[in-house]
Coordinates of C-alpha atoms in Angstrom, one line a residue:
M1 CA -11.2 -0.8 -38.5
W2 CA -13.0 1.6 -36.1
P3 CA -14.9 -1.1 -34.8
R4 CA -12.4 -3.2 -34.5
L5 CA -10.4 0.1 -32.5
G6 CA -13.0 0.2 -30.6
A7 CA -13.8 -3.3 -29.5
W8 CA -10.2 -3.3 -28.6
Y9 CA -9.9 -0.3 -26.5
R10 CA -12.7 -1.7 -24.5
R11 CA -11.5 -4.8 -23.7
H12 CA -7.5 -4.5 -23.4
A13 CA -6.8 -0.5 -22.4
G14 CA -7.2 -0.7 -18.5
V15 CA -6.6 2.5 -17.1
R16 CA -3.7 3.8 -17.2
M17 CA -4.6 3.8 -20.7
R18 CA -7.6 5.5 -21.0
S19 CA -6.4 8.5 -19.0
A20 CA -3.0 8.9 -20.8
L21 CA -5.6 8.5 -24.2
A22 CA -8.2 11.0 -22.2
A23 CA -5.6 13.3 -21.1
A24 CA -3.3 13.3 -24.8
A25 CA -7.0 13.9 -26.3
V26 CA -8.0 16.9 -24.4
V27 CA -4.8 18.7 -24.7
A28 CA -4.8 18.1 -28.1
V29 CA -8.3 19.9 -28.6
V30 CA -6.7 22.6 -26.1
I31 CA -3.4 23.1 -27.9
A32 CA -5.5 23.1 -31.3
L33 CA -7.6 25.6 -30.5
A34 CA -5.0 27.7 -28.7
A35 CA -3.1 27.4 -32.0
A36 CA -5.6 28.4 -34.0
A37 CA -6.6 31.4 -32.1
F38 CA -2.7 32.0 -31.6
L39 CA -2.4 32.3 -35.7
F40 CA -5.5 34.3 -36.3
L41 CA -4.2 36.8 -33.7
Y42 CA -0.6 36.9 -35.0
H43 CA -1.7 37.2 -38.3
R44 CA -3.8 39.8 -37.3
S45 CA -1.0 41.6 -35.8
L46 CA 1.3 42.0 -38.9
L47 CA -1.5 43.0 -40.7
D48 CA -2.4 46.0 -38.9
S49 CA 1.2 46.5 -39.0
L50 CA 1.7 46.4 -42.4
D51 CA -1.6 48.5 -42.9
A52 CA -0.2 51.6 -40.8
D53 CA 3.1 51.4 -43.2
A54 CA 0.9 51.4 -46.2
R55 CA -1.0 54.6 -44.3
R56 CA 2.1 56.1 -43.2
R57 CA 3.4 56.3 -46.7
A58 CA 0.1 57.1 -48.5
A59 CA 0.2 60.3 -45.7
A60 CA 3.6 61.1 -46.5
V61 CA 3.3 61.5 -50.5
A62 CA -0.4 63.0 -49.8
A63 CA 1.7 65.6 -47.6
E64 CA 3.5 66.3 -51.0
L65 CA 0.7 66.4 -53.2
T66 CA -1.2 69.1 -51.1
R67 CA 1.9 71.4 -51.8
P68 CA 0.9 74.3 -53.4
E69 CA 2.3 73.4 -57.6
P70 CA 0.7 74.4 -60.9
P71 CA -2.5 72.6 -61.2
G72 CA -2.0 69.0 -62.6
Q73 CA 1.9 68.6 -61.6
A74 CA 2.0 65.5 -59.5
S75 CA 5.3 64.1 -60.6
G76 CA 6.9 65.0 -57.8
A77 CA 5.0 63.9 -54.8
I78 CA 6.3 60.6 -54.8
P79 CA 9.4 60.9 -52.7
P80 CA 11.7 58.1 -53.2
E81 CA 12.0 55.5 -50.2
R82 CA 13.7 52.1 -49.2
G83 CA 14.3 52.1 -52.9
D84 CA 11.0 52.5 -54.3
L85 CA 10.2 48.4 -54.3
T86 CA 7.1 49.7 -52.7
P87 CA 3.8 50.0 -55.7
V88 CA 2.8 54.0 -55.5
Q89 CA 0.5 55.5 -57.6
I90 CA -0.9 58.8 -58.0
L91 CA -4.6 59.1 -59.6
G92 CA -5.8 62.2 -60.8
P93 CA -9.4 63.1 -60.9
D94 CA -10.4 61.3 -63.4
G95 CA -9.3 58.1 -62.1
T96 CA -6.0 58.1 -64.7
V97 CA -2.6 57.5 -62.8
V98 CA -0.8 61.1 -62.7
A99 CA 2.2 59.8 -61.2
A100 CA 3.9 56.3 -60.0
S101 CA 7.0 54.9 -58.5
P102 CA 9.4 52.7 -60.6
S103 CA 7.7 49.0 -60.1
V104 CA 4.2 50.0 -61.3
R105 CA 5.3 53.0 -64.0
G106 CA 3.6 52.6 -66.8
L107 CA 0.4 49.9 -65.2
P108 CA -3.5 51.1 -65.2
P109 CA -4.3 51.9 -61.8
L110 CA -3.6 49.8 -59.1
T111 CA -7.1 49.7 -57.6
P112 CA -10.9 50.9 -58.3
L113 CA -10.9 52.8 -55.0
R114 CA -11.9 56.1 -55.0
P115 CA -12.1 57.1 -51.3
Q116 CA -13.2 60.6 -50.0
P117 CA -10.8 63.5 -49.5
G118 CA -9.1 61.9 -45.9
R119 CA -10.1 58.7 -45.9
T120 CA -8.4 55.6 -46.6
Q121 CA -10.2 52.4 -47.8
R122 CA -7.9 49.0 -47.8
E123 CA -8.1 45.8 -50.1
N124 CA -5.9 42.6 -51.5
R125 CA -4.8 42.9 -55.1
S126 CA -2.3 41.5 -57.3
P127 CA -1.4 44.2 -58.8
V128 CA 2.2 43.9 -60.3
P129 CA 1.8 41.4 -63.4
G130 CA 3.7 39.1 -63.4
Q131 CA 4.2 38.8 -59.9
S132 CA 2.5 35.9 -57.5
D133 CA 2.4 37.9 -54.3
T134 CA -0.6 39.4 -52.5
Y135 CA -0.3 43.1 -51.8
R136 CA -2.5 44.8 -49.4
V137 CA -3.6 48.1 -50.9
A138 CA -4.6 51.6 -49.3
A139 CA -6.0 54.2 -51.0
L140 CA -6.1 57.3 -49.7
G141 CA -8.4 60.4 -51.0
V142 CA -6.5 63.9 -51.1
A143 CA -7.9 67.2 -51.6
R144 CA -6.9 69.7 -54.2
P145 CA -8.1 72.9 -55.0
D146 CA -8.5 70.8 -59.0
G147 CA -10.4 67.7 -57.6
T148 CA -9.8 65.0 -55.7
Y149 CA -6.7 62.9 -56.1
T150 CA -6.4 59.5 -54.5
V151 CA -2.8 58.3 -53.2
V152 CA -2.7 54.1 -53.7
V153 CA -0.4 52.3 -52.0
G154 CA 0.7 48.8 -52.4
E155 CA 2.9 46.5 -49.2
S156 CA 3.4 43.0 -50.2
R157 CA 1.7 40.6 -47.8
E158 CA 4.7 38.0 -48.9
A159 CA 6.8 38.4 -45.8
I160 CA 3.5 37.9 -43.4
D161 CA 2.7 35.4 -45.3
D162 CA 6.2 33.7 -44.5
S163 CA 6.3 34.2 -41.3
V164 CA 2.6 33.1 -40.2
E165 CA 3.7 29.5 -42.5
D166 CA 6.5 29.4 -40.1
A167 CA 4.9 29.6 -37.0
G168 CA 2.2 27.2 -38.0
A169 CA 5.0 24.6 -39.1
L170 CA 6.6 25.4 -35.5
L171 CA 3.4 24.8 -33.6
L172 CA 2.9 22.0 -36.2
L173 CA 6.1 20.5 -35.2
G174 CA 6.4 21.1 -31.9
C175 CA 2.3 20.2 -30.6
P176 CA 2.7 16.2 -31.1
F177 CA 5.7 16.4 -28.8
L178 CA 4.0 17.9 -26.5
I179 CA 0.8 15.8 -26.9
A180 CA 3.2 12.8 -26.3
V181 CA 4.5 14.0 -23.3
V182 CA 1.8 15.1 -21.6
A183 CA 0.0 11.4 -22.8
A184 CA 3.2 9.7 -20.9
A185 CA 3.7 11.3 -18.0
T186 CA 0.3 11.4 -17.2
Y187 CA 0.3 7.6 -17.9
L188 CA 3.4 7.2 -15.6
F189 CA 2.0 9.2 -13.0
V190 CA -1.3 7.5 -13.3
G191 CA 0.6 3.9 -13.0
R192 CA 2.3 5.4 -9.4
S193 CA -0.9 6.5 -8.9
L194 CA -2.0 2.8 -9.1
V195 CA 0.9 1.0 -7.4
P196 CA -1.5 0.7 -4.2
V197 CA -3.9 -0.9 -5.9
E198 CA -1.7 -3.3 -7.7
A199 CA -0.3 -4.3 -4.4
M200 CA -4.0 -4.8 -3.0
R201 CA -4.9 -6.8 -6.0
R202 CA -1.2 -9.1 -5.6
K203 CA -2.7 -9.6 -1.8
V204 CA -6.2 -10.4 -2.7
S205 CA -5.4 -12.8 -5.0
V206 CA -3.5 -14.8 -2.3
V207 CA -6.5 -15.1 -0.2
T208 CA -8.1 -18.4 0.3
A209 CA -10.8 -20.2 2.5
D210 CA -7.2 -21.5 4.2
R211 CA -5.6 -17.9 4.2
L212 CA -8.4 -15.4 5.4
D213 CA -5.7 -13.8 7.8
E214 CA -4.0 -11.8 4.8
R215 CA -4.9 -7.8 4.7
V216 CA -4.6 -6.1 1.9
P217 CA -1.9 -2.8 2.5
V218 CA -3.1 0.8 3.5
P219 CA -1.4 3.5 1.6
E220 CA -0.3 6.1 3.9
A221 CA -2.0 8.8 1.7
R222 CA -6.0 9.6 3.7
D223 CA -7.4 9.4 -0.1
E224 CA -10.0 6.6 -2.2
V225 CA -7.5 4.0 -2.8
A226 CA -6.8 3.9 1.2
N227 CA -11.1 4.2 1.8
L228 CA -10.9 1.1 -0.4
A229 CA -8.3 -1.1 1.4
E230 CA -9.9 -0.6 4.6
T231 CA -13.1 -1.1 3.1
M232 CA -11.8 -5.0 2.0
N233 CA -9.8 -5.2 5.1
A234 CA -13.0 -5.3 6.8
M235 CA -15.0 -7.5 4.6
L236 CA -12.1 -10.1 5.0
D237 CA -12.7 -9.6 9.1
R238 CA -16.2 -10.2 8.4
L239 CA -15.8 -13.6 6.2
Q240 CA -12.7 -14.7 8.4
T241 CA -15.2 -14.9 11.2
Q242 CA -17.9 -16.3 9.5
V243 CA -15.7 -19.2 8.4
E244 CA -13.9 -19.8 11.2
A245 CA -17.6 -19.9 13.2
R246 CA -19.1 -22.1 10.7
R247 CA -15.8 -24.4 11.2
R248 CA -16.0 -24.2 14.8
F249 CA -19.8 -25.2 14.3
V250 CA -18.8 -27.9 11.9
A251 CA -16.0 -29.9 14.3
D252 CA -18.6 -29.3 17.0
A253 CA -21.7 -31.0 15.8
G254 CA -19.1 -33.6 14.5
H255 CA -17.8 -34.7 17.8
E256 CA -21.4 -33.7 20.6
L257 CA -22.9 -36.5 17.2
R258 CA -19.6 -38.8 17.8
S259 CA -21.5 -39.8 21.4
P260 CA -25.0 -40.7 20.2
I261 CA -23.3 -42.4 17.3
T262 CA -21.5 -44.9 19.2
T263 CA -24.0 -45.7 21.7
L264 CA -26.6 -46.9 19.1
R265 CA -24.1 -49.0 17.3
G266 CA -23.6 -50.3 20.4
G267 CA -26.9 -50.6 21.5
L268 CA -27.9 -52.4 17.8
E269 CA -25.2 -54.6 18.4
V270 CA -26.9 -56.0 21.7
L271 CA -30.0 -56.5 20.4
A272 CA -28.4 -58.2 17.3
A273 CA -27.0 -60.3 19.2
R274 CA -30.2 -61.9 20.7
P275 CA -32.9 -63.5 19.3
L276 CA -35.1 -61.3 16.9
V277 CA -38.4 -62.0 14.9
T278 CA -37.7 -61.6 11.2
R279 CA -39.2 -58.1 11.3
D280 CA -37.1 -57.1 14.2
A281 CA -34.3 -58.6 12.6
D282 CA -34.6 -56.7 9.5
L283 CA -35.2 -53.9 11.3
V284 CA -31.7 -53.8 13.6
G285 CA -30.4 -54.4 10.5
L286 CA -31.5 -51.1 8.6
L287 CA -31.0 -49.3 11.6
T288 CA -27.2 -50.8 11.7
A289 CA -26.8 -50.0 8.5
E290 CA -28.2 -46.1 8.8
V291 CA -25.7 -45.7 11.3
G292 CA -22.9 -46.7 9.9
R293 CA -24.1 -44.5 7.2
L294 CA -24.2 -41.5 9.7
D295 CA -20.9 -42.5 11.5
H296 CA -19.1 -42.3 7.6
L297 CA -21.0 -38.7 6.9
V298 CA -19.6 -37.7 10.9
D299 CA -16.0 -38.8 9.7
G300 CA -16.3 -36.7 6.6
L301 CA -17.0 -33.7 8.5
L302 CA -14.9 -33.5 10.9
W303 CA -12.0 -34.2 8.7
L304 CA -12.8 -31.8 5.7
A305 CA -13.4 -29.2 8.4
R306 CA -9.8 -30.4 9.7
A307 CA -8.8 -30.0 6.5
D308 CA -9.9 -26.5 5.9
E309 CA -8.4 -25.0 8.7
H310 CA -5.2 -26.5 8.7
G311 CA -4.5 -27.8 5.9
L312 CA -3.3 -31.5 4.9
H313 CA -0.1 -32.8 7.0
T314 CA 2.0 -34.9 3.9
R315 CA 4.9 -37.3 5.4
H316 CA 6.3 -36.8 1.4
T317 CA 8.4 -40.4 0.5
D318 CA 8.6 -42.4 -2.7
V319 CA 5.5 -44.1 -3.9
D320 CA 5.3 -46.8 -5.4
L321 CA 1.9 -46.5 -7.3
D322 CA 1.4 -49.9 -9.0
D323 CA 2.2 -51.7 -5.9
L324 CA -1.1 -49.4 -4.2
L325 CA -2.9 -51.0 -7.0
D326 CA -2.4 -54.1 -6.6
A327 CA -3.2 -53.9 -3.2
E328 CA -6.4 -51.8 -4.3
R329 CA -7.2 -54.9 -6.6
R330 CA -7.2 -57.6 -4.5
R331 CA -9.6 -55.5 -1.6
L332 CA -11.8 -54.9 -3.8
A333 CA -11.9 -58.2 -5.5
A334 CA -12.9 -59.9 -1.9
R335 CA -15.2 -57.1 -1.4
Y336 CA -17.4 -57.1 -4.5
P337 CA -16.9 -60.9 -5.9
A338 CA -19.7 -60.4 -7.8
L339 CA -17.7 -57.4 -10.2
R340 CA -14.8 -58.5 -12.7
I341 CA -11.7 -56.8 -11.3
T342 CA -9.2 -56.1 -14.0
A343 CA -5.6 -54.1 -13.2
E344 CA -2.8 -52.7 -15.1
P345 CA -0.4 -52.5 -13.1
T346 CA 2.8 -50.3 -14.6
P347 CA 6.1 -49.9 -12.5
T348 CA 5.1 -45.9 -11.2
R349 CA 6.8 -44.2 -8.8
V350 CA 5.8 -40.7 -7.3
Y351 CA 6.7 -38.8 -4.6
G352 CA 4.1 -38.3 -2.2
D353 CA 1.7 -39.8 1.1
A354 CA 1.2 -43.4 0.5
G355 CA -1.8 -43.6 3.1
Q356 CA -3.2 -40.7 1.2
L357 CA -2.1 -41.9 -2.4
A358 CA -3.8 -44.7 -1.2
Q359 CA -7.2 -43.5 0.3
V360 CA -7.4 -41.7 -3.4
L361 CA -7.3 -44.8 -4.9
R362 CA -9.4 -46.3 -2.4
N363 CA -12.3 -43.9 -2.3
L364 CA -12.6 -43.8 -6.6
A365 CA -12.3 -47.5 -6.4
D366 CA -15.1 -48.2 -4.3
N367 CA -17.2 -45.0 -6.0
A368 CA -16.4 -47.4 -9.5
A369 CA -17.9 -50.5 -7.6
A370 CA -21.1 -48.6 -6.3
H371 CA -21.7 -48.4 -9.7
A372 CA -20.5 -50.6 -12.4
S373 CA -22.8 -52.5 -13.7
S374 CA -20.4 -55.9 -13.9
A375 CA -16.5 -54.6 -14.4
V376 CA -13.8 -52.3 -12.7
R377 CA -10.5 -51.7 -14.0
L378 CA -7.7 -50.3 -12.6
V379 CA -4.7 -49.0 -14.4
V380 CA -1.4 -46.9 -13.7
A381 CA 1.3 -45.9 -15.8
P382 CA 3.6 -43.1 -16.0
S383 CA 3.4 -40.1 -18.7
A384 CA 5.0 -40.3 -21.9
D385 CA 7.8 -37.7 -21.0
G386 CA 7.7 -39.5 -17.4
H387 CA 7.1 -36.2 -15.3
T388 CA 3.9 -37.2 -14.4
A389 CA 1.9 -40.7 -13.6
V390 CA -1.6 -41.5 -14.3
L391 CA -4.1 -43.6 -12.8
D392 CA -7.1 -44.4 -14.1
V393 CA -10.2 -45.9 -12.1
A394 CA -12.9 -47.0 -14.7
D395 CA -16.2 -48.8 -14.6
D396 CA -19.2 -49.7 -17.1
G397 CA -22.3 -47.9 -15.0
P398 CA -24.0 -45.1 -16.4
G399 CA -21.0 -42.5 -16.1
V400 CA -21.3 -39.2 -15.4
P401 CA -23.1 -36.2 -17.9
P402 CA -21.0 -34.0 -19.5
A403 CA -22.8 -31.3 -17.5
E404 CA -21.8 -32.5 -14.2
R405 CA -18.4 -33.4 -14.7
D406 CA -17.0 -30.6 -12.6
R407 CA -19.3 -30.7 -10.0
I408 CA -19.4 -33.8 -9.0
F409 CA -16.4 -33.0 -6.7
G410 CA -18.2 -31.0 -4.8
R411 CA -19.6 -32.0 -1.1
F412 CA -22.7 -33.7 -0.7
V413 CA -22.9 -33.8 -4.7
R414 CA -25.7 -36.6 -5.7
L415 CA -26.6 -36.7 -9.7
D416 CA -30.2 -37.8 -10.4
P417 CA -29.6 -41.4 -11.0
S418 CA -28.2 -42.5 -7.2
R419 CA -30.1 -40.5 -5.6
D420 CA -31.5 -43.8 -3.7
R421 CA -29.6 -45.0 -0.4
D422 CA -28.9 -48.5 -1.6
S423 CA -24.7 -47.8 -1.7
G424 CA -24.9 -45.9 1.4
G425 CA -22.4 -43.0 0.4
V426 CA -22.7 -39.7 1.7
G427 CA -21.4 -37.3 -1.2
L428 CA -17.9 -36.8 0.6
G429 CA -15.6 -39.5 -1.0
L430 CA -14.5 -37.2 -4.3
A431 CA -14.6 -34.0 -2.6
I432 CA -11.9 -35.5 -0.5
V433 CA -10.4 -37.1 -3.4
H434 CA -10.2 -33.3 -5.1
H435 CA -8.6 -32.2 -1.9
L436 CA -5.5 -35.3 -1.3
V437 CA -4.8 -34.8 -5.2
A438 CA -4.7 -31.0 -4.8
A439 CA -2.6 -31.6 -2.0
H440 CA -0.3 -33.9 -3.7
H441 CA -0.4 -30.8 -6.8
G442 CA -2.1 -33.3 -9.0
T443 CA -5.6 -32.6 -11.0
V444 CA -8.7 -35.4 -11.4
A445 CA -10.8 -35.8 -13.7
V446 CA -14.1 -37.8 -15.4
H447 CA -14.5 -38.8 -18.7
E448 CA -16.4 -41.1 -20.4
A449 CA -14.7 -45.0 -20.5
P450 CA -14.4 -46.3 -23.5
G451 CA -17.5 -48.5 -24.3
G452 CA -19.8 -46.5 -21.8
G453 CA -18.9 -45.7 -18.2
A454 CA -17.0 -43.3 -15.9
L455 CA -13.6 -43.1 -15.9
F456 CA -12.1 -40.8 -13.2
R457 CA -8.4 -40.2 -14.2
V458 CA -5.9 -38.9 -11.2
V459 CA -2.3 -36.7 -12.6
L460 CA 0.1 -37.7 -10.7
P461 CA 3.5 -35.1 -10.8
T462 CA 6.3 -37.5 -9.9
E463 CA 8.7 -35.3 -8.5
P464 CA 6.6 -32.2 -6.8
D465 CA 7.9 -29.6 -4.6
R466 CA 8.0 -30.2 -1.1
P467 CA 5.3 -28.4 0.9
A468 CA 4.4 -27.0 3.6
E469 CA 3.2 -29.1 6.3
P470 CA 1.2 -28.2 9.0
N471 CA 1.6 -29.8 12.8
R472 CA -1.6 -31.5 13.0
P473 CA -1.3 -34.9 11.2
T474 CA -4.6 -36.3 9.7
S475 CA -6.2 -39.1 8.1
P476 CA -8.8 -39.3 6.1
P477 CA -12.2 -41.1 6.0
H478 CA -13.1 -43.2 4.1
D479 CA -16.7 -42.5 2.4
A480 CA -17.0 -46.2 0.0
T481 CA -19.7 -44.7 -2.5
D482 CA -19.7 -41.2 -3.9
D483 CA -22.5 -40.8 -6.7
A484 CA -20.8 -40.5 -9.9

């Protein structure tokens, strides 16, 4: 039980709960020690008061006993007091009872104490047979001409014990309430102290690469929480500066590369138009392919840089996915005549950007064609509940290992079986697909296709909330053969 409670406490008890429990534990210990000290001192005070009463009564009896009387006559030395309910005995020099109050008359000596004259001794006893009360017995030595007498007075402790028990009961009832009040107050005050921290947490939770201009609120109180907020804002300033510098670098580099790429492409086309020997013609063809690949890379980098900096601009309309699928099937069949292209278009309509959704389908289809052994299968259909549309693109190639299925949508990801450059892919097509699907509030994932191969599944809501549209329209580039 205790290990499970400890595990729950470590996992689920927050700062407020831990503070409240700690405060309750400290207060409980302090109250327990204070209550124990109070009861001890209270009991001691009542006992001292009881002893004082016993000494007073014994002194009164001793004063009567020391009056001149014939030797051995002590029966009149016990004056009546409080109805003679207090047990009083006078013991002679030989220890026998020479006088007693009515409550203990006829009983043997109440105590074996025999103090010296003028000395008082005390002990706890139950002197009256048939009674359960404990008595505080005081024995006072009295000197007389015929010897030393002993005055014994017993005071009942019942009132003291009852008073201490009542005080203990009140403390026992009141202390848990006080501890609960302290715990609740601590929980409340710590919660109020953590309000700025919660506001900071909510603000940080919405900070993304597209919203690095967000800043956490700084509380007015100049305390540790304010210092933390200022430190986090300084960190966000540094991150924003670095990210903006990286984005500017990518955009500037892409623009600067455009001119030399165009020049290279034009020069190679001029060379290709001239009569060349076979080896030179092969070299020109190879360089042309590499320039095309570099052009795709620059287009992808520029598109992703614009998407990171300004977001995606989507023109939402009703889009028939089955029409897009049929058009893609015809394009794919014309481009890859050696592959068996099959399509199963079920009438399916979503609300989105037709151009961007067509680009999603094209990137996935070209990716599948680049890695297929003999066939590519395209399927689109509404889900059973009608709230989403499902788009499947499958091939019969080597597939994607389970450990790589999340990483494959990153930028410049090329899996080990496909590191050759024959396909011309630059590793940005699936990253673009991921961006476009996310902009449509959908999901994309890769699974194992029936019979082997890779199955890319895109799930799109049929009626998503219309997203905010930045004022910079972008048209995603096409990367035909990302590695899958």
